Amino acid sequence: MSASPGEGPQSRPAAAGYAIELRAISKSFGPVQANKDIDLAVPRGTIHGIIGENGAGKSTLMSILYGFYRPDSGEILINGQRVAITDSQSAIRAGIGMVFQHFKLVQNFTVLENIILGAEDGALLRPSLSRARGELKRLAAEYELQVDPDALIEELSVGHQQRVEILKALYRQADILILDEPTGVLTPAEADHLFRILRGLRDEGKTIILITHKLREIMEVTDNVSVMRRGEMVASVRTAETSPTELAELMVGRKVLLQVPKAPAQPGAPVLEIRGLSMTDRDGVERLRNVDLTIRRGEIVGLAGVSGNGQTQLLEILGGYSEPGAKLSGEIRVNGTALPLAGPGANGRARRAASIGHVPEDRQREGLIMDFAAWEDTAFGYQDAPEFSRGALMDHKAMQSDATGKIARFDVRPPNPELAAKNFSGGNQQKLVVAREIERNPDLLLVGQPTRGVDIGAIEFIHKRIVELRDRGSAILLVSVELDEIRSLSDRIAVMFDGRIMGERLPAETSSADLGCLMAGIIPSDPIEVPA
Ligand code: ADP
Ligand code: MG
């Protein structure tokens, strides 16, 4: 298949127009063929998206382009010239810069030191520092990439560390910039800023490859997009001539519902009632301020907000994972019964006994024991349940057969209950947690970032299961930093900012701009009436 955007297989494009051409690149890791016979052509001065599910081979392909891996076969042309990229030094010489998914900065060095690291001869370090400082200042001003050159990396936010990575590439005069999943670690505002920078770089004539699994980002910022699936390049198209639905289908290899079909909510009696909940952490920082929130049977309430505004603390208190040493006040009722805020009656076990299920935000730290087998993890927290006990002992056989059923019903791949949790992909790990929590039909389900790092087929699946649970009469509190997810799944949206609920909205009666205001702590005029 021709991978040049808009070109038929018969019309061989003039190579001069392409910053990058990959021809028939293949790469295997043992039995896994990560890249199969890949062609890719990226016109100079464009932003080119590469999209695909986890494990599709995106990072491998880019690591080949950056000289981090050697391909088993195939060739690379930069600006029409065949080049041998044998290591990252030769990639840098060919004008390629890469911003990795996990930054490669030295934490206890300054910004300036990191930027010149490896770019200059050590002996010349002193005289070049002031020159580098001047150049850094110029680049930072030109591309809106302000950072303090003397700050230590460890003092910078993730968004600023990413700026340093970009500056580092520009300092080395990269003409081609590759960014691997750059927005996974950014807030929506930081992501918007990054996209402005990328457009600016493109308009200067630079060529940018953006790897992401987020369709919205592809539609928003790229000129062309290539889709990978299971190690193969399955399509390359102009962004203006495709749609999120078509891209999702190409990625997954079947039709995918981007919007969860759901009937209007039929809210019943209140399940969760939070009144005047405040929390001050052990460092004296007020994390929750007088939170009031009610969730009824049969409704999904989405809690929107930029991460770090108290959502995590709220979920943890409700789920029984409150941090030690915190000061709490206020009231939480579930099904009319007040729950203790602290002490042994407020731990995870007590919360589960109160019919609260919890899909934690950080599945690897709180949701799963990564070294345990899948069958142990799907019973984790519920090992005392009658169906898993035989007298005073745990009934491993019962747990294993329960896990086998969950794995089949949730399409966990590979379907092997003996495999340790750490050996499943992110999406399949999440399915294990979701299966465990949802199948107990809790009266209240807490769901934190259910689809973070999860690929699109699994997102669709998890969303459907959440809606089904709602329709069986559970109350659901969904916390997500993905506004699209909040909007498509919630029956009602509450927005958190600085530990407060800034306002509530009905999805059909609000806009992203309206929600964005609340997320930034601004109350727009005319609040919408929320039915009691
Ligand atoms: P993506 O970036 O699209 O998520 P990757 O390129 O990281 O995908 O991975 C593609 C496939 O290659 C996966 O099956 C992955 O497990 C495998 N893979 C990637 N890097 C290595 C490696 N260093 N050793 C073994 N297998 C690898
Ligand atoms: Mg990757």
XYZ file of C-alpha atoms and ligand atoms in Angstrom:
560
model
C 0.000 0.000 0.000
C 1.220 3.489 -0.795
C 1.556 5.515 2.362
C 1.972 8.891 0.701
C -1.043 11.014 1.539
C -3.427 11.415 -1.339
C -1.228 9.513 -3.788
C -2.397 6.545 -5.758
C -0.035 3.585 -5.970
C 0.836 4.371 -9.579
C 1.944 7.991 -9.134
C 5.392 7.919 -7.562
C 5.754 11.285 -5.773
C 8.785 13.499 -6.323
C 11.082 12.668 -3.421
C 12.212 16.267 -3.054
C 8.935 17.227 -1.409
C 9.393 14.811 1.483
C 11.344 15.462 4.657
C 11.087 11.790 5.567
C 10.527 8.652 3.537
C 10.552 5.223 5.053
C 10.585 2.343 2.602
C 9.712 -1.229 3.504
C 10.896 -0.980 7.107
C 10.630 -4.224 9.093
C 11.648 -4.949 12.657
C 11.122 -7.980 14.890
C 11.740 -8.512 18.566
C 12.066 -12.277 18.839
C 8.704 -13.693 17.748
C 6.984 -10.273 17.724
C 7.057 -8.452 14.414
C 6.675 -4.862 15.638
C 6.966 -3.313 12.145
C 6.034 -5.122 8.912
C 7.142 -3.698 5.605
C 6.261 -0.113 6.484
C 6.148 2.723 3.958
C 5.699 6.286 5.141
C 6.195 9.604 3.367
C 6.029 12.873 5.270
C 5.895 16.102 3.215
C 8.245 18.831 4.438
C 6.665 21.572 6.565
C 3.685 19.505 7.740
C 2.431 18.019 10.980
C 1.986 14.300 10.428
C 0.016 12.236 12.915
C 0.689 8.573 13.583
C -2.157 6.848 15.321
C -2.730 3.285 16.459
C -3.703 1.232 19.475
C -1.218 0.246 22.167
C 1.336 -2.137 20.698
C 0.634 -1.180 17.071
C 4.339 -0.437 16.522
C 4.400 3.389 16.552
C 7.203 3.847 19.068
C 9.288 1.157 17.406
C 9.013 2.861 14.016
C 10.005 6.218 15.453
C 12.843 4.694 17.442
C 14.171 3.308 14.151
C 13.978 6.757 12.605
C 15.844 8.180 15.594
C 18.556 5.517 15.440
C 17.586 3.880 18.699
C 16.853 0.567 16.960
C 18.282 -0.780 13.706
C 15.633 -2.063 11.281
C 15.930 -5.669 10.042
C 15.379 -4.339 6.526
C 14.216 -1.256 4.678
C 15.606 2.190 3.983
C 15.313 5.746 5.249
C 15.473 8.883 3.105
C 15.799 12.327 4.628
C 15.113 15.216 2.242
C 15.347 12.779 -0.637
C 18.767 11.443 0.360
C 19.261 7.893 1.538
C 20.833 7.982 5.008
C 22.216 5.327 7.311
C 20.853 6.096 10.760
C 22.940 3.889 12.977
C 22.592 5.710 16.292
C 20.989 8.841 17.707
C 24.091 10.902 16.862
C 23.587 10.173 13.169
C 19.879 10.975 13.542
C 20.761 14.328 15.106
C 23.222 14.980 12.263
C 20.400 14.259 9.806
C 18.376 16.980 11.558
C 16.055 14.734 13.575
C 15.037 15.482 17.158
C 12.876 13.300 19.361
C 10.802 14.021 22.452
C 10.378 10.661 24.143
C 7.321 9.404 26.007
C 9.477 9.206 29.129
C 11.754 12.216 29.173
C 15.455 11.644 29.112
C 16.481 14.675 31.173
C 18.974 14.610 34.016
C 16.912 15.520 37.078
C 19.560 17.246 39.191
C 21.011 19.300 36.322
C 19.734 22.705 35.291
C 17.723 23.382 32.154
C 20.745 24.963 30.481
C 23.046 22.078 31.396
C 20.541 19.562 30.020
C 20.210 21.460 26.792
C 23.929 21.560 26.043
C 24.545 18.066 27.405
C 25.904 15.902 24.632
C 25.650 18.761 22.154
C 29.054 20.271 22.979
C 32.479 18.994 23.765
C 32.981 18.735 27.542
C 36.219 20.715 27.493
C 34.457 23.619 25.838
C 31.644 23.634 28.344
C 32.534 26.911 30.066
C 32.966 29.258 27.129
C 29.901 27.813 25.432
C 27.591 28.259 28.427
C 27.008 31.945 27.831
C 26.556 31.375 24.117
C 24.106 28.583 24.847
C 22.247 30.823 27.281
C 21.802 33.451 24.557
C 20.651 30.885 22.018
C 18.245 29.321 24.505
C 16.769 32.746 25.250
C 16.276 33.391 21.556
C 14.614 30.000 20.946
C 12.406 30.343 24.032
C 11.172 33.753 22.906
C 10.717 32.751 19.279
C 8.664 29.641 20.019
C 6.808 30.640 23.229
C 8.795 28.055 25.147
C 9.674 30.075 28.240
C 11.589 28.223 30.935
C 14.072 29.383 33.564
C 17.499 28.282 32.236
C 18.855 27.961 35.775
C 16.004 25.899 37.242
C 16.784 22.298 38.135
C 14.782 19.819 36.054
C 13.371 18.187 39.193
C 11.785 21.535 40.164
C 9.855 21.830 36.882
C 6.325 20.667 36.126
C 5.943 17.898 33.574
C 4.749 20.452 31.004
C 7.891 22.530 31.475
C 10.146 19.476 31.318
C 8.596 18.749 27.959
C 9.419 22.276 26.814
C 13.050 21.597 27.752
C 13.016 18.457 25.595
C 11.693 20.451 22.652
C 14.224 23.241 23.224
C 16.974 20.656 23.375
C 16.007 19.364 19.934
C 15.737 22.882 18.499
C 19.101 23.826 20.026
C 20.611 20.962 18.045
C 19.012 22.478 14.966
C 16.505 19.740 14.435
C 14.502 20.224 11.285
C 12.331 17.214 11.965
C 10.756 16.820 15.376
C 9.179 13.570 16.589
C 6.907 13.660 19.633
C 5.795 10.351 21.149
C 2.445 10.663 22.997
C 3.317 14.166 24.215
C -0.061 15.048 25.723
C -0.507 12.003 27.949
C 1.128 13.923 30.780
C -0.304 17.390 30.064
C -3.358 19.304 31.255
C -5.783 20.419 28.505
C -4.412 23.971 28.646
C -0.820 22.726 28.401
C -1.798 20.534 25.459
C -3.356 23.516 23.676
C -0.168 25.487 24.249
C 1.910 22.637 22.851
C -0.260 22.537 19.723
C 0.230 26.275 19.196
C 3.973 25.711 19.410
C 3.820 22.838 16.931
C 1.839 24.931 14.458
C 4.391 27.722 14.827
C 7.252 25.313 14.142
C 5.454 23.934 11.102
C 4.835 27.415 9.759
C 8.597 28.022 10.028
C 9.075 25.042 7.698
C 9.846 22.340 10.234
C 8.394 18.862 9.867
C 6.659 17.318 12.828
C 5.594 13.760 13.561
C 3.042 13.506 16.342
C 2.289 10.091 17.806
C -0.939 9.905 19.729
C -3.905 7.641 20.289
C -6.262 10.588 20.773
C -8.447 11.175 17.733
C -9.368 14.703 18.773
C -5.703 15.754 18.735
C -5.183 14.253 15.310
C -8.189 16.120 13.927
C -7.147 19.359 15.601
C -3.498 19.721 14.761
C -2.307 17.403 11.971
C -2.182 17.928 8.205
C -1.952 14.228 7.365
C -2.364 11.094 9.387
C -1.075 7.551 9.086
C -2.742 4.677 10.877
C -0.896 1.642 12.223
C -2.466 -1.629 13.270
C -0.640 -4.723 14.525
C 2.715 -3.685 13.108
C 1.374 -2.646 9.722
C 0.724 0.726 8.137
C -2.913 0.423 7.138
C -3.639 3.884 5.725
C -2.321 7.397 5.185
C -4.841 10.157 4.527
C -5.251 13.909 4.583
C -6.742 14.904 7.929
C -9.272 17.200 6.277
C -10.554 14.269 4.233
C -11.125 11.824 7.087
C -13.208 11.657 10.249
C -12.744 10.360 13.797
C -15.106 7.483 13.000
C -13.104 6.410 9.968
C -9.791 6.652 11.849
C -11.170 4.659 14.788
C -12.322 1.956 12.415
C -8.918 1.831 10.699
C -7.139 1.603 14.059
C -9.265 -1.181 15.469
C -10.122 -3.004 12.259
C -13.863 -2.917 12.870
C -16.602 -0.355 13.431
C -16.290 1.417 16.783
C -18.914 3.491 18.561
C -17.276 6.723 19.654
C -20.446 7.834 21.398
C -21.929 5.504 23.974
C -25.556 4.828 23.092
C -27.608 5.377 26.216
C -31.215 6.045 27.135
C -31.991 9.124 29.243
C -31.218 8.515 32.929
C -34.063 7.527 35.239
C -32.632 8.757 38.553
C -34.160 7.180 41.645
C -33.484 7.599 45.359
C -30.202 9.241 46.447
C -27.375 6.728 46.954
C -24.481 9.066 47.728
C -25.009 12.276 49.686
C -21.974 14.397 50.476
C -22.516 17.435 52.674
C -19.918 20.058 53.595
C -16.962 17.729 53.067
C -13.624 19.429 53.700
C -10.161 17.960 53.869
C -6.794 19.414 54.841
C -3.797 17.207 54.098
C -0.944 16.579 56.520
C 1.067 19.419 54.983
C -1.764 21.792 55.918
C -3.005 22.239 52.327
C -6.787 22.462 51.992
C -7.683 19.913 49.307
C -11.472 19.815 49.599
C -13.580 22.808 50.543
C -17.148 22.298 51.637
C -18.092 19.830 48.898
C -21.798 19.050 48.434
C -22.772 16.378 45.928
C -25.687 13.972 45.529
C -25.822 10.987 43.181
C -28.996 8.979 42.713
C -29.742 5.436 41.636
C -29.510 5.092 37.879
C -27.388 8.137 37.146
C -23.808 8.847 36.159
C -22.354 12.032 37.573
C -19.131 13.113 35.890
C -16.636 15.132 37.894
C -14.714 17.306 35.454
C -11.632 19.329 36.238
C -7.947 19.750 35.576
C -6.138 17.086 37.573
C -4.961 18.230 40.992
C -8.087 20.129 41.985
C -9.290 17.710 44.656
C -10.876 14.980 42.529
C -8.279 12.421 43.610
C -8.781 13.205 47.306
C -12.561 12.970 46.963
C -12.377 9.546 45.298
C -9.845 8.303 47.838
C -11.966 9.372 50.828
C -15.061 7.738 49.346
C -13.154 4.589 48.426
C -11.438 4.221 51.806
C -7.918 5.133 50.766
C -7.687 8.484 52.519
C -4.130 9.633 53.149
C -2.909 9.284 56.723
C -2.730 12.439 58.810
C -5.417 14.314 56.870
C -8.040 16.365 58.726
C -11.586 15.723 57.580
C -14.968 17.229 58.332
C -18.452 17.014 56.882
C -20.755 14.119 56.142
C -20.925 11.224 53.683
C -24.056 9.096 53.489
C -24.590 6.003 51.369
C -28.160 4.718 51.149
C -29.024 7.018 54.057
C -26.364 5.679 56.428
C -23.543 7.998 57.532
C -20.081 6.565 56.843
C -17.104 7.232 59.132
C -14.595 9.644 57.564
C -11.542 8.181 59.291
C -10.377 5.216 61.329
C -10.875 1.496 60.724
C -14.494 2.029 59.640
C -13.245 4.149 56.746
C -10.889 1.692 55.060
C -11.332 0.002 51.708
C -12.832 -3.122 53.240
C -15.479 -1.110 55.138
C -16.307 0.834 52.007
C -16.723 -2.344 49.973
C -19.005 -3.670 52.734
C -21.096 -0.495 52.265
C -21.545 -1.529 48.604
C -19.039 0.921 47.145
C -17.042 -0.346 44.182
C -13.883 1.487 43.197
C -11.932 1.613 39.952
C -9.022 3.726 41.216
C -7.303 6.388 39.140
C -3.954 4.659 39.419
C -4.719 1.049 38.543
C -1.084 -0.036 38.837
C -0.687 1.280 42.376
C -4.134 0.903 43.875
C -6.174 -1.280 41.555
C -3.951 -4.306 41.039
C -1.055 -6.132 42.589
C 1.112 -6.279 39.522
C 2.994 -9.434 40.475
C -0.187 -11.368 41.254
C -1.873 -13.638 38.730
C -4.984 -12.278 37.025
C -7.178 -14.679 39.037
C -5.801 -13.308 42.303
C -6.315 -9.741 41.138
C -9.917 -10.280 40.054
C -10.699 -11.425 43.623
C -8.430 -8.849 45.296
C -10.302 -7.013 48.062
C -13.168 -9.497 47.935
C -11.214 -12.577 49.032
C -13.417 -12.833 52.164
C -16.627 -12.981 50.114
C -18.638 -16.166 50.832
C -18.213 -17.484 47.276
C -14.401 -17.349 47.665
C -14.284 -19.015 51.097
C -14.295 -22.626 52.175
C -14.616 -22.565 55.913
C -11.753 -20.406 57.184
C -9.761 -20.889 53.994
C -9.719 -19.121 50.671
C -11.138 -21.177 47.860
C -8.570 -20.745 45.090
C -10.497 -22.978 42.700
C -13.586 -20.750 43.049
C -11.452 -17.642 42.444
C -9.870 -19.186 39.370
C -13.143 -20.188 37.802
C -14.640 -16.780 38.633
C -11.631 -15.141 36.939
C -12.036 -17.341 33.861
C -15.626 -16.123 33.531
C -14.669 -12.465 33.983
C -11.859 -12.769 31.465
C -14.256 -14.269 28.901
C -17.051 -11.754 29.506
C -14.672 -8.773 29.425
C -12.670 -10.095 26.485
C -9.371 -9.819 28.379
C -6.451 -10.707 26.146
C -4.640 -13.029 26.430
C -7.399 -15.054 28.154
C -5.002 -16.530 30.686
C -5.954 -16.269 34.389
C -2.485 -17.489 35.433
C -0.646 -14.583 33.791
C 0.630 -11.891 36.188
C -1.189 -8.550 35.981
C 2.029 -6.785 34.936
C 2.155 -8.866 31.741
C -1.152 -7.557 30.376
C -1.358 -4.333 28.361
C -2.819 -1.249 30.056
C -6.228 -1.749 28.474
C -6.432 -5.364 29.571
C -5.248 -4.529 33.099
C -8.036 -2.000 33.289
C -10.572 -4.584 32.114
C -9.518 -6.844 35.007
C -10.178 -4.055 37.524
C -13.437 -2.972 35.905
C -14.693 -6.567 35.725
C -13.932 -7.097 39.415
C -15.720 -3.925 40.538
C -18.678 -3.845 38.149
C -19.724 -7.481 38.376
C -20.484 -7.120 42.077
C -23.245 -4.630 41.168
C -22.222 -2.077 43.815
C -24.852 0.510 44.796
C -22.186 3.166 44.230
C -19.347 2.800 41.748
C -16.414 5.199 41.904
C -14.544 5.319 38.616
C -11.286 7.262 38.269
C -9.788 7.884 34.814
C -11.255 4.615 33.477
C -9.716 4.932 30.051
C -6.321 6.535 30.752
C -3.751 4.710 28.644
C -6.459 2.358 27.355
C -6.909 1.823 23.631
C -10.022 2.734 21.744
C -11.632 -0.693 21.437
C -11.317 -1.206 25.196
C -12.614 2.334 25.872
C -15.801 1.542 23.985
C -16.162 -1.702 25.918
C -15.610 -0.138 29.353
C -18.020 2.726 28.620
C -20.744 0.272 27.650
C -20.299 -1.709 30.872
C -20.562 1.497 32.952
C -23.810 2.474 31.234
C -25.207 -1.042 31.786
C -24.425 -0.791 35.478
C -26.274 2.521 35.588
C -29.253 0.915 33.904
C -29.277 -1.806 36.558
C -29.791 0.963 39.131
C -26.315 1.822 40.464
C -25.127 5.357 41.161
C -21.866 6.177 39.415
C -19.287 8.847 40.152
C -16.957 9.246 37.192
C -13.750 11.270 37.531
C -11.887 11.998 34.336
C -9.570 14.666 32.967
C -10.858 13.812 29.475
C -13.650 16.286 28.865
C -14.911 14.255 25.884
C -15.318 11.232 28.127
C -17.153 13.244 30.807
C -19.477 14.761 28.230
C -20.371 11.548 26.442
C -20.869 9.382 29.514
C -22.368 11.636 32.202
C -26.021 12.322 32.921
C -24.944 15.297 35.013
C -21.593 17.081 35.213
C -20.058 18.684 38.297
C -16.890 20.726 37.842
C -14.162 20.900 40.475
C -11.675 23.690 40.904
C -9.368 24.277 43.855
C -11.178 21.762 46.061
C -14.655 23.181 45.404
C -17.569 22.156 43.223
C -17.764 25.190 40.948
C -21.093 24.270 39.434
C -23.243 21.536 37.948
C -24.425 21.267 34.357
C -26.517 18.976 32.180
C -24.438 17.703 29.226
C -27.028 18.773 26.653
C -27.156 22.287 28.080
C -23.482 23.124 28.330
C -20.529 23.648 26.021
C -16.839 22.873 26.342
C -16.239 26.625 26.708
C -18.718 26.828 29.586
C -17.123 23.830 31.301
C -13.662 25.227 30.559
C -14.579 28.433 32.444
C -15.660 26.442 35.497
C -12.513 24.311 35.257
C -10.474 27.505 35.376
C -12.393 28.740 38.426
C -14.605 31.241 36.618
C -18.366 31.084 37.022
C -20.065 32.033 33.756
C -23.317 34.018 34.098
C -26.713 32.223 33.856
C -26.131 28.909 35.608
C -28.408 26.155 34.354
C -31.120 24.765 36.619
C -30.365 21.237 37.723
C -33.478 19.213 38.605
C -33.545 18.131 42.267
P 3.138 1.381 20.263
O 4.147 2.485 20.456
O 2.315 1.535 19.022
O 2.268 1.197 21.482
P 5.456 -0.367 20.263
O 6.235 0.044 19.084
O 5.926 0.118 21.589
O 3.926 -0.006 20.070
O 5.398 -1.949 20.346
C 5.059 -2.779 19.237
C 5.230 -4.238 19.624
O 6.612 -4.538 19.806
C 4.555 -4.610 20.934
O 4.041 -5.902 20.812
C 5.679 -4.559 21.939
O 5.418 -5.413 23.018
C 6.867 -5.014 21.104
N 8.132 -4.404 21.561
C 8.449 -3.082 21.532
N 9.696 -2.867 21.979
C 10.188 -4.085 22.316
C 11.444 -4.542 22.843
N 12.454 -3.709 23.102
N 11.567 -5.865 23.074
C 10.570 -6.730 22.801
N 9.389 -6.379 22.289
C 9.179 -5.069 22.052
Mg 4.391 3.805 22.149
